[in-house]
Amino acid sequence: MSLNNTSHPGRPGLDELVPSRYALKVGAIDVMVVSDGVLSLPGTMLGHNADPAVRAAWLEDKFLPPDVLEWALNVVVVRSGGRTILIDIGIGMEFPDLPRAGKLAQRLKAAGIDPASVTDVVLTHMHMDHCGGLLADGVKERLRPDLQIHLAAAEAEFWESPDFSRVSMPPGFPDALRRTGKRFLKEYHSLMRTFENEYEVAPGVVVQRTGGHTPGHSVVRLASGGDRLTFAGDAVFAVGFEHPDWYNGFEHDPEEAARVRVRLLRELAANRESLVATHLSFPSVCHVAVAGDVFRWVPAVWDY
Ligand SMILES: [Zn+2]
């Protein structure tokens, strides 16, 4: 038996043997996590300040291979107050060496979401796996002319002249990220709506700047009817629960990124709200538990 896990445009559901979307409610807000696919990256970028033996042991303990890390790439669609909001937009065709990602366009189509119905895009930051989808062929033409793209002013400013001196990325990535950032600013400048610290995109949908991962990195807080969920973008990775002080290779200010991570995880553990993050295993809906300085990822029960 062979499993074909690609979804086929125009034939929603039929060939989706591997689920690529997961819907839930946060009070009156509709939320759908959609997978853009998987990024295959070197295991070292999990924690470039970690002892290699400890890092290898962590991978071993998680039943993961020592060299290649398969990183989920989650995007979220939110509907509130008559607006349809995409939080991040996947990698598009920005890095051909990552052929297992860039599936968002076909998966939105399979989910019955027309790009022309999207009123707002929120970017947690401008790394290519979060903004590249808007640069894919044929996408811009299908968007509404009054689309608003929300991002922190510090993020837009950073990508005018980005500093890569503190990152530890695989070869080829810094150049590709610079190229995508530049192109994005050029293509979408007129649709960008920047904010300083936070902005309410729709009722109960607030984007908040955290900094750290990139200077304008932001998270999205959803709140409705006493229910809460945070989309953490790249503030939290799977390894960050047990080792929040490990520096991820893509963090432009690793010390600040670790402080942001710990602060956010502590808050989520205290108020018991749900967490979704870009690179946690799909659909990534979970809670955060804490014991001392170590956090634990508690996956939500799959509701179907
Ligand atoms: Zn990312």
PDB file of C-alpha atoms and ligand atoms in Angstrom:
ATOM      1  CA  MET A   1       0.000   0.000   0.000  1.00  0.00           C
ATOM      2  CA  SER A   2       1.295   3.443  -0.740  1.00  0.00           C
ATOM      3  CA  LEU A   3       0.125   6.602   0.978  1.00  0.00           C
ATOM      4  CA  ASN A   4      -0.216   9.688  -1.138  1.00  0.00           C
ATOM      5  CA  ASN A   5      -0.172  12.570   1.299  1.00  0.00           C
ATOM      6  CA  THR A   6      -0.502  15.413  -1.179  1.00  0.00           C
ATOM      7  CA  SER A   7      -3.838  17.181  -1.326  1.00  0.00           C
ATOM      8  CA  HIS A   8      -5.350  17.706  -4.744  1.00  0.00           C
ATOM      9  CA  PRO A   9      -6.707  21.138  -5.646  1.00  0.00           C
ATOM     10  CA  GLY A  10     -10.340  20.992  -6.666  1.00  0.00           C
ATOM     11  CA  ARG A  11     -10.943  17.682  -4.923  1.00  0.00           C
ATOM     12  CA  PRO A  12     -11.281  18.712  -1.313  1.00  0.00           C
ATOM     13  CA  GLY A  13     -10.892  15.950   1.182  1.00  0.00           C
ATOM     14  CA  LEU A  14     -10.728  13.068  -1.274  1.00  0.00           C
ATOM     15  CA  ASP A  15      -6.996  12.398  -1.239  1.00  0.00           C
ATOM     16  CA  GLU A  16      -6.101  13.953   2.077  1.00  0.00           C
ATOM     17  CA  LEU A  17      -4.965  10.806   3.805  1.00  0.00           C
ATOM     18  CA  VAL A  18      -2.773  12.920   6.072  1.00  0.00           C
ATOM     19  CA  PRO A  19      -4.828  15.699   7.718  1.00  0.00           C
ATOM     20  CA  SER A  20      -3.562  19.188   6.927  1.00  0.00           C
ATOM     21  CA  ARG A  21      -6.023  21.301   8.896  1.00  0.00           C
ATOM     22  CA  TYR A  22      -7.520  21.306  12.359  1.00  0.00           C
ATOM     23  CA  ALA A  23     -10.383  23.557  13.459  1.00  0.00           C
ATOM     24  CA  LEU A  24     -11.279  24.720  16.946  1.00  0.00           C
ATOM     25  CA  LYS A  25     -13.182  27.523  18.678  1.00  0.00           C
ATOM     26  CA  VAL A  26     -11.933  30.120  21.132  1.00  0.00           C
ATOM     27  CA  GLY A  27     -15.235  31.473  22.481  1.00  0.00           C
ATOM     28  CA  ALA A  28     -16.888  33.067  19.435  1.00  0.00           C
ATOM     29  CA  ILE A  29     -13.642  33.102  17.405  1.00  0.00           C
ATOM     30  CA  ASP A  30     -13.136  30.437  14.713  1.00  0.00           C
ATOM     31  CA  VAL A  31      -9.594  29.108  14.524  1.00  0.00           C
ATOM     32  CA  MET A  32      -8.107  26.737  11.958  1.00  0.00           C
ATOM     33  CA  VAL A  33      -4.526  25.501  12.086  1.00  0.00           C
ATOM     34  CA  VAL A  34      -3.325  24.715   8.545  1.00  0.00           C
ATOM     35  CA  SER A  35      -0.056  22.928   7.796  1.00  0.00           C
ATOM     36  CA  ASP A  36       2.248  24.432   5.162  1.00  0.00           C
ATOM     37  CA  GLY A  37       4.250  21.193   5.307  1.00  0.00           C
ATOM     38  CA  VAL A  38       7.512  20.229   6.945  1.00  0.00           C
ATOM     39  CA  LEU A  39      10.982  21.828   6.939  1.00  0.00           C
ATOM     40  CA  SER A  40      13.960  19.425   7.066  1.00  0.00           C
ATOM     41  CA  LEU A  41      16.715  21.175   9.041  1.00  0.00           C
ATOM     42  CA  PRO A  42      19.963  20.173  10.796  1.00  0.00           C
ATOM     43  CA  GLY A  43      19.543  19.065  14.431  1.00  0.00           C
ATOM     44  CA  THR A  44      22.304  21.424  15.635  1.00  0.00           C
ATOM     45  CA  MET A  45      20.080  24.468  15.140  1.00  0.00           C
ATOM     46  CA  LEU A  46      17.930  23.248  18.051  1.00  0.00           C
ATOM     47  CA  GLY A  47      20.429  24.706  20.475  1.00  0.00           C
ATOM     48  CA  HIS A  48      23.749  25.993  19.193  1.00  0.00           C
ATOM     49  CA  ASN A  49      24.880  26.849  22.743  1.00  0.00           C
ATOM     50  CA  ALA A  50      24.038  23.343  24.023  1.00  0.00           C
ATOM     51  CA  ASP A  51      26.574  20.608  24.758  1.00  0.00           C
ATOM     52  CA  PRO A  52      26.458  18.417  21.600  1.00  0.00           C
ATOM     53  CA  ALA A  53      26.211  15.257  23.703  1.00  0.00           C
ATOM     54  CA  VAL A  54      23.238  16.625  25.669  1.00  0.00           C
ATOM     55  CA  ARG A  55      21.583  17.764  22.430  1.00  0.00           C
ATOM     56  CA  ALA A  56      22.124  14.309  20.863  1.00  0.00           C
ATOM     57  CA  ALA A  57      20.664  12.689  23.999  1.00  0.00           C
ATOM     58  CA  TRP A  58      17.580  14.923  23.808  1.00  0.00           C
ATOM     59  CA  LEU A  59      16.970  13.859  20.189  1.00  0.00           C
ATOM     60  CA  GLU A  60      17.520  10.214  21.128  1.00  0.00           C
ATOM     61  CA  ASP A  61      15.069  10.523  24.044  1.00  0.00           C
ATOM     62  CA  LYS A  62      12.464  11.959  21.671  1.00  0.00           C
ATOM     63  CA  PHE A  63      12.945   9.072  19.196  1.00  0.00           C
ATOM     64  CA  LEU A  64      14.240  11.568  16.623  1.00  0.00           C
ATOM     65  CA  PRO A  65      17.164  11.014  14.206  1.00  0.00           C
ATOM     66  CA  PRO A  66      20.484  12.666  15.211  1.00  0.00           C
ATOM     67  CA  ASP A  67      21.071  14.710  12.069  1.00  0.00           C
ATOM     68  CA  VAL A  68      17.872  15.908  10.389  1.00  0.00           C
ATOM     69  CA  LEU A  69      15.064  17.582  12.252  1.00  0.00           C
ATOM     70  CA  GLU A  70      11.615  17.580  10.644  1.00  0.00           C
ATOM     71  CA  TRP A  71      10.103  20.881  11.681  1.00  0.00           C
ATOM     72  CA  ALA A  72       6.360  21.462  11.331  1.00  0.00           C
ATOM     73  CA  LEU A  73       5.261  24.704   9.657  1.00  0.00           C
ATOM     74  CA  ASN A  74       1.869  25.774  11.007  1.00  0.00           C
ATOM     75  CA  VAL A  75      -0.249  28.699   9.819  1.00  0.00           C
ATOM     76  CA  VAL A  76      -3.463  29.843  11.497  1.00  0.00           C
ATOM     77  CA  VAL A  77      -6.690  31.148   9.962  1.00  0.00           C
ATOM     78  CA  VAL A  78      -8.840  33.183  12.358  1.00  0.00           C
ATOM     79  CA  ARG A  79     -12.377  34.475  11.824  1.00  0.00           C
ATOM     80  CA  SER A  80     -13.741  37.137  14.151  1.00  0.00           C
ATOM     81  CA  GLY A  81     -16.068  40.116  13.756  1.00  0.00           C
ATOM     82  CA  GLY A  82     -16.564  39.503  10.034  1.00  0.00           C
ATOM     83  CA  ARG A  83     -12.830  39.494   9.292  1.00  0.00           C
ATOM     84  CA  THR A  84     -10.802  36.582   7.945  1.00  0.00           C
ATOM     85  CA  ILE A  85      -7.245  36.768   9.213  1.00  0.00           C
ATOM     86  CA  LEU A  86      -4.233  34.697   8.176  1.00  0.00           C
ATOM     87  CA  ILE A  87      -1.548  34.544  10.838  1.00  0.00           C
ATOM     88  CA  ASP A  88       1.632  33.944   8.849  1.00  0.00           C
ATOM     89  CA  ILE A  89       1.534  32.596   5.346  1.00  0.00           C
ATOM     90  CA  GLY A  90       4.088  29.787   4.979  1.00  0.00           C
ATOM     91  CA  ILE A  91       7.284  29.638   2.929  1.00  0.00           C
ATOM     92  CA  GLY A  92       5.870  29.698  -0.620  1.00  0.00           C
ATOM     93  CA  MET A  93       8.618  28.940  -3.141  1.00  0.00           C
ATOM     94  CA  GLU A  94      11.366  30.871  -1.374  1.00  0.00           C
ATOM     95  CA  PHE A  95      13.746  27.972  -0.721  1.00  0.00           C
ATOM     96  CA  PRO A  96      13.640  25.148  -3.279  1.00  0.00           C
ATOM     97  CA  ASP A  97      15.800  22.926  -1.024  1.00  0.00           C
ATOM     98  CA  LEU A  98      12.823  22.554   1.326  1.00  0.00           C
ATOM     99  CA  PRO A  99      10.427  20.761  -1.060  1.00  0.00           C
ATOM    100  CA  ARG A 100       8.186  19.324   1.684  1.00  0.00           C
ATOM    101  CA  ALA A 101       6.851  22.779   2.610  1.00  0.00           C
ATOM    102  CA  GLY A 102       5.082  25.478   0.603  1.00  0.00           C
ATOM    103  CA  LYS A 103       1.751  23.646   0.499  1.00  0.00           C
ATOM    104  CA  LEU A 104      -0.418  26.384   2.002  1.00  0.00           C
ATOM    105  CA  ALA A 105      -2.099  27.609  -1.203  1.00  0.00           C
ATOM    106  CA  GLN A 106      -3.399  24.142  -2.112  1.00  0.00           C
ATOM    107  CA  ARG A 107      -4.359  23.362   1.484  1.00  0.00           C
ATOM    108  CA  LEU A 108      -6.309  26.618   1.886  1.00  0.00           C
ATOM    109  CA  LYS A 109      -8.100  25.722  -1.306  1.00  0.00           C
ATOM    110  CA  ALA A 110      -8.871  22.241   0.020  1.00  0.00           C
ATOM    111  CA  ALA A 111     -10.249  23.921   3.170  1.00  0.00           C
ATOM    112  CA  GLY A 112     -12.513  26.113   1.013  1.00  0.00           C
ATOM    113  CA  ILE A 113     -10.697  29.346   1.873  1.00  0.00           C
ATOM    114  CA  ASP A 114     -10.451  31.710  -1.092  1.00  0.00           C
ATOM    115  CA  PRO A 115      -7.453  34.136  -0.892  1.00  0.00           C
ATOM    116  CA  ALA A 116      -9.864  36.904  -1.958  1.00  0.00           C
ATOM    117  CA  SER A 117     -11.826  36.380   1.286  1.00  0.00           C
ATOM    118  CA  VAL A 118      -8.800  37.166   3.464  1.00  0.00           C
ATOM    119  CA  THR A 119      -9.140  40.680   4.934  1.00  0.00           C
ATOM    120  CA  ASP A 120      -5.967  40.715   7.046  1.00  0.00           C
ATOM    121  CA  VAL A 121      -2.579  39.023   7.224  1.00  0.00           C
ATOM    122  CA  VAL A 122      -0.664  39.182  10.505  1.00  0.00           C
ATOM    123  CA  LEU A 123       3.063  38.446  10.303  1.00  0.00           C
ATOM    124  CA  THR A 124       4.732  37.236  13.499  1.00  0.00           C
ATOM    125  CA  HIS A 125       7.989  38.164  11.768  1.00  0.00           C
ATOM    126  CA  MET A 126       9.547  38.331   8.319  1.00  0.00           C
ATOM    127  CA  HIS A 127      11.573  35.123   8.108  1.00  0.00           C
ATOM    128  CA  MET A 128      10.785  33.451   4.791  1.00  0.00           C
ATOM    129  CA  ASP A 129       8.910  30.515   6.354  1.00  0.00           C
ATOM    130  CA  HIS A 130       6.406  33.054   7.748  1.00  0.00           C
ATOM    131  CA  CYS A 131       6.030  35.574   4.900  1.00  0.00           C
ATOM    132  CA  GLY A 132       7.213  33.763   1.738  1.00  0.00           C
ATOM    133  CA  GLY A 133       3.752  32.471   0.820  1.00  0.00           C
ATOM    134  CA  LEU A 134       2.683  35.955  -0.266  1.00  0.00           C
ATOM    135  CA  LEU A 135       5.552  36.025  -2.768  1.00  0.00           C
ATOM    136  CA  ALA A 136       4.598  32.776  -4.536  1.00  0.00           C
ATOM    137  CA  ASP A 137       3.599  33.027  -8.213  1.00  0.00           C
ATOM    138  CA  GLY A 138       0.029  34.119  -8.811  1.00  0.00           C
ATOM    139  CA  VAL A 139      -0.782  34.908  -5.155  1.00  0.00           C
ATOM    140  CA  LYS A 140      -0.643  38.720  -5.146  1.00  0.00           C
ATOM    141  CA  GLU A 141      -3.105  38.955  -8.045  1.00  0.00           C
ATOM    142  CA  ARG A 142      -5.689  36.958  -6.098  1.00  0.00           C
ATOM    143  CA  LEU A 143      -5.659  39.115  -2.954  1.00  0.00           C
ATOM    144  CA  ARG A 144      -8.144  41.889  -2.197  1.00  0.00           C
ATOM    145  CA  PRO A 145      -6.813  45.343  -3.026  1.00  0.00           C
ATOM    146  CA  ASP A 146      -7.723  46.507   0.498  1.00  0.00           C
ATOM    147  CA  LEU A 147      -5.888  43.641   2.243  1.00  0.00           C
ATOM    148  CA  GLN A 148      -4.075  44.830   5.376  1.00  0.00           C
ATOM    149  CA  ILE A 149      -0.766  43.260   6.395  1.00  0.00           C
ATOM    150  CA  HIS A 150      -0.053  43.867  10.076  1.00  0.00           C
ATOM    151  CA  LEU A 151       3.437  43.647  11.515  1.00  0.00           C
ATOM    152  CA  ALA A 152       5.528  45.453  14.113  1.00  0.00           C
ATOM    153  CA  ALA A 153       7.202  48.632  12.900  1.00  0.00           C
ATOM    154  CA  ALA A 154      10.479  47.300  14.380  1.00  0.00           C
ATOM    155  CA  GLU A 155      10.236  44.255  12.089  1.00  0.00           C
ATOM    156  CA  ALA A 156       9.785  46.240   8.884  1.00  0.00           C
ATOM    157  CA  GLU A 157      12.651  48.496   9.930  1.00  0.00           C
ATOM    158  CA  PHE A 158      14.941  45.540  10.795  1.00  0.00           C
ATOM    159  CA  TRP A 159      14.667  44.039   7.315  1.00  0.00           C
ATOM    160  CA  GLU A 160      15.858  47.255   5.658  1.00  0.00           C
ATOM    161  CA  SER A 161      19.322  46.271   6.922  1.00  0.00           C
ATOM    162  CA  PRO A 162      19.149  43.016   8.933  1.00  0.00           C
ATOM    163  CA  ASP A 163      21.845  41.951  11.414  1.00  0.00           C
ATOM    164  CA  PHE A 164      22.775  38.246  11.153  1.00  0.00           C
ATOM    165  CA  SER A 165      25.817  38.381  13.469  1.00  0.00           C
ATOM    166  CA  ARG A 166      24.242  36.300  16.294  1.00  0.00           C
ATOM    167  CA  VAL A 167      22.448  33.575  14.296  1.00  0.00           C
ATOM    168  CA  SER A 168      23.703  30.040  13.598  1.00  0.00           C
ATOM    169  CA  MET A 169      21.926  28.982  10.431  1.00  0.00           C
ATOM    170  CA  PRO A 170      22.674  26.318   7.811  1.00  0.00           C
ATOM    171  CA  PRO A 171      24.578  27.544   4.726  1.00  0.00           C
ATOM    172  CA  GLY A 172      22.453  29.433   2.231  1.00  0.00           C
ATOM    173  CA  PHE A 173      19.832  30.533   4.752  1.00  0.00           C
ATOM    174  CA  PRO A 174      21.059  34.055   5.642  1.00  0.00           C
ATOM    175  CA  ASP A 175      21.240  35.051   1.974  1.00  0.00           C
ATOM    176  CA  ALA A 176      17.823  33.569   1.205  1.00  0.00           C
ATOM    177  CA  LEU A 177      16.266  35.280   4.241  1.00  0.00           C
ATOM    178  CA  ARG A 178      17.793  38.649   3.300  1.00  0.00           C
ATOM    179  CA  ARG A 179      16.561  38.265  -0.266  1.00  0.00           C
ATOM    180  CA  THR A 180      13.007  37.367   0.794  1.00  0.00           C
ATOM    181  CA  GLY A 181      12.845  40.193   3.357  1.00  0.00           C
ATOM    182  CA  LYS A 182      13.930  42.749   0.795  1.00  0.00           C
ATOM    183  CA  ARG A 183      11.503  41.478  -1.821  1.00  0.00           C
ATOM    184  CA  PHE A 184       8.626  41.405   0.644  1.00  0.00           C
ATOM    185  CA  LEU A 185       9.145  45.024   1.692  1.00  0.00           C
ATOM    186  CA  LYS A 186       9.263  46.053  -1.969  1.00  0.00           C
ATOM    187  CA  GLU A 187       6.198  44.056  -3.100  1.00  0.00           C
ATOM    188  CA  TYR A 188       3.910  44.761  -0.156  1.00  0.00           C
ATOM    189  CA  HIS A 189       4.973  48.114   1.211  1.00  0.00           C
ATOM    190  CA  SER A 190       1.686  49.790   0.310  1.00  0.00           C
ATOM    191  CA  LEU A 191      -0.444  47.150   2.105  1.00  0.00           C
ATOM    192  CA  MET A 192       1.628  47.064   5.310  1.00  0.00           C
ATOM    193  CA  ARG A 193       0.052  48.493   8.490  1.00  0.00           C
ATOM    194  CA  THR A 194       2.674  48.706  11.227  1.00  0.00           C
ATOM    195  CA  PHE A 195       2.145  48.960  14.980  1.00  0.00           C
ATOM    196  CA  GLU A 196       4.527  49.814  17.831  1.00  0.00           C
ATOM    197  CA  ASN A 197       3.661  47.384  20.653  1.00  0.00           C
ATOM    198  CA  GLU A 198       0.216  45.936  20.009  1.00  0.00           C
ATOM    199  CA  TYR A 199      -2.794  46.163  17.745  1.00  0.00           C
ATOM    200  CA  GLU A 200      -6.322  44.708  17.864  1.00  0.00           C
ATOM    201  CA  VAL A 201      -6.897  43.273  14.395  1.00  0.00           C
ATOM    202  CA  ALA A 202     -10.481  42.131  15.117  1.00  0.00           C
ATOM    203  CA  PRO A 203     -12.599  41.602  18.245  1.00  0.00           C
ATOM    204  CA  GLY A 204     -10.507  39.478  20.644  1.00  0.00           C
ATOM    205  CA  VAL A 205      -7.568  39.178  18.212  1.00  0.00           C
ATOM    206  CA  VAL A 206      -4.569  41.170  19.452  1.00  0.00           C
ATOM    207  CA  VAL A 207      -1.054  41.050  18.023  1.00  0.00           C
ATOM    208  CA  GLN A 208       1.694  41.911  20.532  1.00  0.00           C
ATOM    209  CA  ARG A 209       5.363  42.566  19.875  1.00  0.00           C
ATOM    210  CA  THR A 210       7.784  40.428  21.914  1.00  0.00           C
ATOM    211  CA  GLY A 211      11.093  40.963  20.103  1.00  0.00           C
ATOM    212  CA  GLY A 212      13.871  38.406  20.713  1.00  0.00           C
ATOM    213  CA  HIS A 213      13.685  35.987  17.783  1.00  0.00           C
ATOM    214  CA  THR A 214      13.738  39.094  15.556  1.00  0.00           C
ATOM    215  CA  PRO A 215      13.416  42.695  16.832  1.00  0.00           C
ATOM    216  CA  GLY A 216       9.769  42.901  15.755  1.00  0.00           C
ATOM    217  CA  HIS A 217       8.754  39.300  16.464  1.00  0.00           C
ATOM    218  CA  SER A 218       5.146  39.234  17.677  1.00  0.00           C
ATOM    219  CA  VAL A 219       2.640  36.781  19.124  1.00  0.00           C
ATOM    220  CA  VAL A 220      -1.134  36.777  18.637  1.00  0.00           C
ATOM    221  CA  ARG A 221      -3.434  36.599  21.666  1.00  0.00           C
ATOM    222  CA  LEU A 222      -7.009  35.369  21.133  1.00  0.00           C
ATOM    223  CA  ALA A 223      -9.620  35.919  23.848  1.00  0.00           C
ATOM    224  CA  SER A 224     -13.391  35.419  23.716  1.00  0.00           C
ATOM    225  CA  GLY A 225     -16.018  34.344  26.236  1.00  0.00           C
ATOM    226  CA  GLY A 226     -13.450  33.480  28.908  1.00  0.00           C
ATOM    227  CA  ASP A 227     -11.500  31.256  26.504  1.00  0.00           C
ATOM    228  CA  ARG A 228      -7.910  32.101  25.500  1.00  0.00           C
ATOM    229  CA  LEU A 229      -5.328  30.896  22.988  1.00  0.00           C
ATOM    230  CA  THR A 230      -1.919  32.298  22.066  1.00  0.00           C
ATOM    231  CA  PHE A 231      -0.183  31.772  18.728  1.00  0.00           C
ATOM    232  CA  ALA A 232       3.474  32.055  19.700  1.00  0.00           C
ATOM    233  CA  GLY A 233       5.112  32.119  16.255  1.00  0.00           C
ATOM    234  CA  ASP A 234       8.818  31.326  16.802  1.00  0.00           C
ATOM    235  CA  ALA A 235       8.961  32.256  20.506  1.00  0.00           C
ATOM    236  CA  VAL A 236       8.499  28.583  21.478  1.00  0.00           C
ATOM    237  CA  PHE A 237       9.922  25.397  19.919  1.00  0.00           C
ATOM    238  CA  ALA A 238       9.478  21.786  21.048  1.00  0.00           C
ATOM    239  CA  VAL A 239      12.897  21.721  22.707  1.00  0.00           C
ATOM    240  CA  GLY A 240      12.165  25.037  24.439  1.00  0.00           C
ATOM    241  CA  PHE A 241       9.909  23.410  27.054  1.00  0.00           C
ATOM    242  CA  GLU A 242      12.692  21.346  28.623  1.00  0.00           C
ATOM    243  CA  HIS A 243      15.547  23.619  27.556  1.00  0.00           C
ATOM    244  CA  PRO A 244      14.176  27.158  27.283  1.00  0.00           C
ATOM    245  CA  ASP A 245      17.752  28.498  27.525  1.00  0.00           C
ATOM    246  CA  TRP A 246      18.944  26.741  24.368  1.00  0.00           C
ATOM    247  CA  TYR A 247      19.553  29.227  21.588  1.00  0.00           C
ATOM    248  CA  ASN A 248      17.749  28.387  18.372  1.00  0.00           C
ATOM    249  CA  GLY A 249      19.926  28.980  15.304  1.00  0.00           C
ATOM    250  CA  PHE A 250      17.391  31.360  13.781  1.00  0.00           C
ATOM    251  CA  GLU A 251      17.286  33.758  16.735  1.00  0.00           C
ATOM    252  CA  HIS A 252      18.808  37.151  15.959  1.00  0.00           C
ATOM    253  CA  ASP A 253      19.078  38.058  19.684  1.00  0.00           C
ATOM    254  CA  PRO A 254      19.347  34.663  21.431  1.00  0.00           C
ATOM    255  CA  GLU A 255      19.515  35.930  25.048  1.00  0.00           C
ATOM    256  CA  GLU A 256      16.429  38.099  24.588  1.00  0.00           C
ATOM    257  CA  ALA A 257      14.646  35.278  22.696  1.00  0.00           C
ATOM    258  CA  ALA A 258      15.235  32.958  25.688  1.00  0.00           C
ATOM    259  CA  ARG A 259      13.881  35.607  28.105  1.00  0.00           C
ATOM    260  CA  VAL A 260      10.784  36.086  25.905  1.00  0.00           C
ATOM    261  CA  ARG A 261      10.261  32.296  25.787  1.00  0.00           C
ATOM    262  CA  VAL A 262      10.479  31.821  29.554  1.00  0.00           C
ATOM    263  CA  ARG A 263       8.207  34.791  30.269  1.00  0.00           C
ATOM    264  CA  LEU A 264       5.584  33.545  27.801  1.00  0.00           C
ATOM    265  CA  LEU A 265       5.725  29.906  28.975  1.00  0.00           C
ATOM    266  CA  ARG A 266       5.394  31.019  32.623  1.00  0.00           C
ATOM    267  CA  GLU A 267       2.383  33.168  31.766  1.00  0.00           C
ATOM    268  CA  LEU A 268       0.671  30.387  29.781  1.00  0.00           C
ATOM    269  CA  ALA A 269       1.344  27.855  32.548  1.00  0.00           C
ATOM    270  CA  ALA A 270      -0.165  30.250  35.110  1.00  0.00           C
ATOM    271  CA  ASN A 271      -3.310  31.204  33.199  1.00  0.00           C
ATOM    272  CA  ARG A 272      -3.775  27.723  31.646  1.00  0.00           C
ATOM    273  CA  GLU A 273      -4.605  29.053  28.182  1.00  0.00           C
ATOM    274  CA  SER A 274      -4.023  27.094  24.957  1.00  0.00           C
ATOM    275  CA  LEU A 275      -0.840  27.455  22.921  1.00  0.00           C
ATOM    276  CA  VAL A 276      -0.268  26.998  19.195  1.00  0.00           C
ATOM    277  CA  ALA A 277       3.170  27.613  17.686  1.00  0.00           C
ATOM    278  CA  THR A 278       4.606  27.590  14.186  1.00  0.00           C
ATOM    279  CA  HIS A 279       7.112  24.764  14.565  1.00  0.00           C
ATOM    280  CA  LEU A 280       5.442  22.478  17.134  1.00  0.00           C
ATOM    281  CA  SER A 281       4.144  19.210  15.645  1.00  0.00           C
ATOM    282  CA  PHE A 282       0.869  19.758  13.767  1.00  0.00           C
ATOM    283  CA  PRO A 283      -1.725  20.732  14.871  1.00  0.00           C
ATOM    284  CA  SER A 284       0.321  21.873  17.882  1.00  0.00           C
ATOM    285  CA  VAL A 285      -2.653  22.789  20.092  1.00  0.00           C
ATOM    286  CA  CYS A 286      -1.433  22.266  23.652  1.00  0.00           C
ATOM    287  CA  HIS A 287      -1.156  23.541  27.201  1.00  0.00           C
ATOM    288  CA  VAL A 288       1.945  24.418  29.178  1.00  0.00           C
ATOM    289  CA  ALA A 289       2.774  22.837  32.531  1.00  0.00           C
ATOM    290  CA  VAL A 290       5.644  23.996  34.736  1.00  0.00           C
ATOM    291  CA  ALA A 291       7.768  22.435  37.484  1.00  0.00           C
ATOM    292  CA  GLY A 292      10.535  24.745  38.710  1.00  0.00           C
ATOM    293  CA  ASP A 293      12.474  25.971  35.675  1.00  0.00           C
ATOM    294  CA  VAL A 294      11.352  23.173  33.371  1.00  0.00           C
ATOM    295  CA  PHE A 295       8.210  23.316  31.275  1.00  0.00           C
ATOM    296  CA  ARG A 296       6.197  20.484  29.823  1.00  0.00           C
ATOM    297  CA  TRP A 297       4.233  20.396  26.594  1.00  0.00           C
ATOM    298  CA  VAL A 298       0.764  18.835  27.183  1.00  0.00           C
ATOM    299  CA  PRO A 299      -0.928  18.143  23.821  1.00  0.00           C
ATOM    300  CA  ALA A 300      -4.655  18.878  23.683  1.00  0.00           C
ATOM    301  CA  VAL A 301      -6.981  15.941  23.179  1.00  0.00           C
ATOM    302  CA  TRP A 302      -7.770  15.629  19.471  1.00  0.00           C
ATOM    303  CA  ASP A 303     -11.403  16.689  19.082  1.00  0.00           C
ATOM    304  CA  TYR A 304     -13.125  15.288  15.990  1.00  0.00           C
TER     305      TYR A 304
HETATM  306 ZN    ZN B   1      10.004  30.010  11.677  1.00  0.00          ZN
END
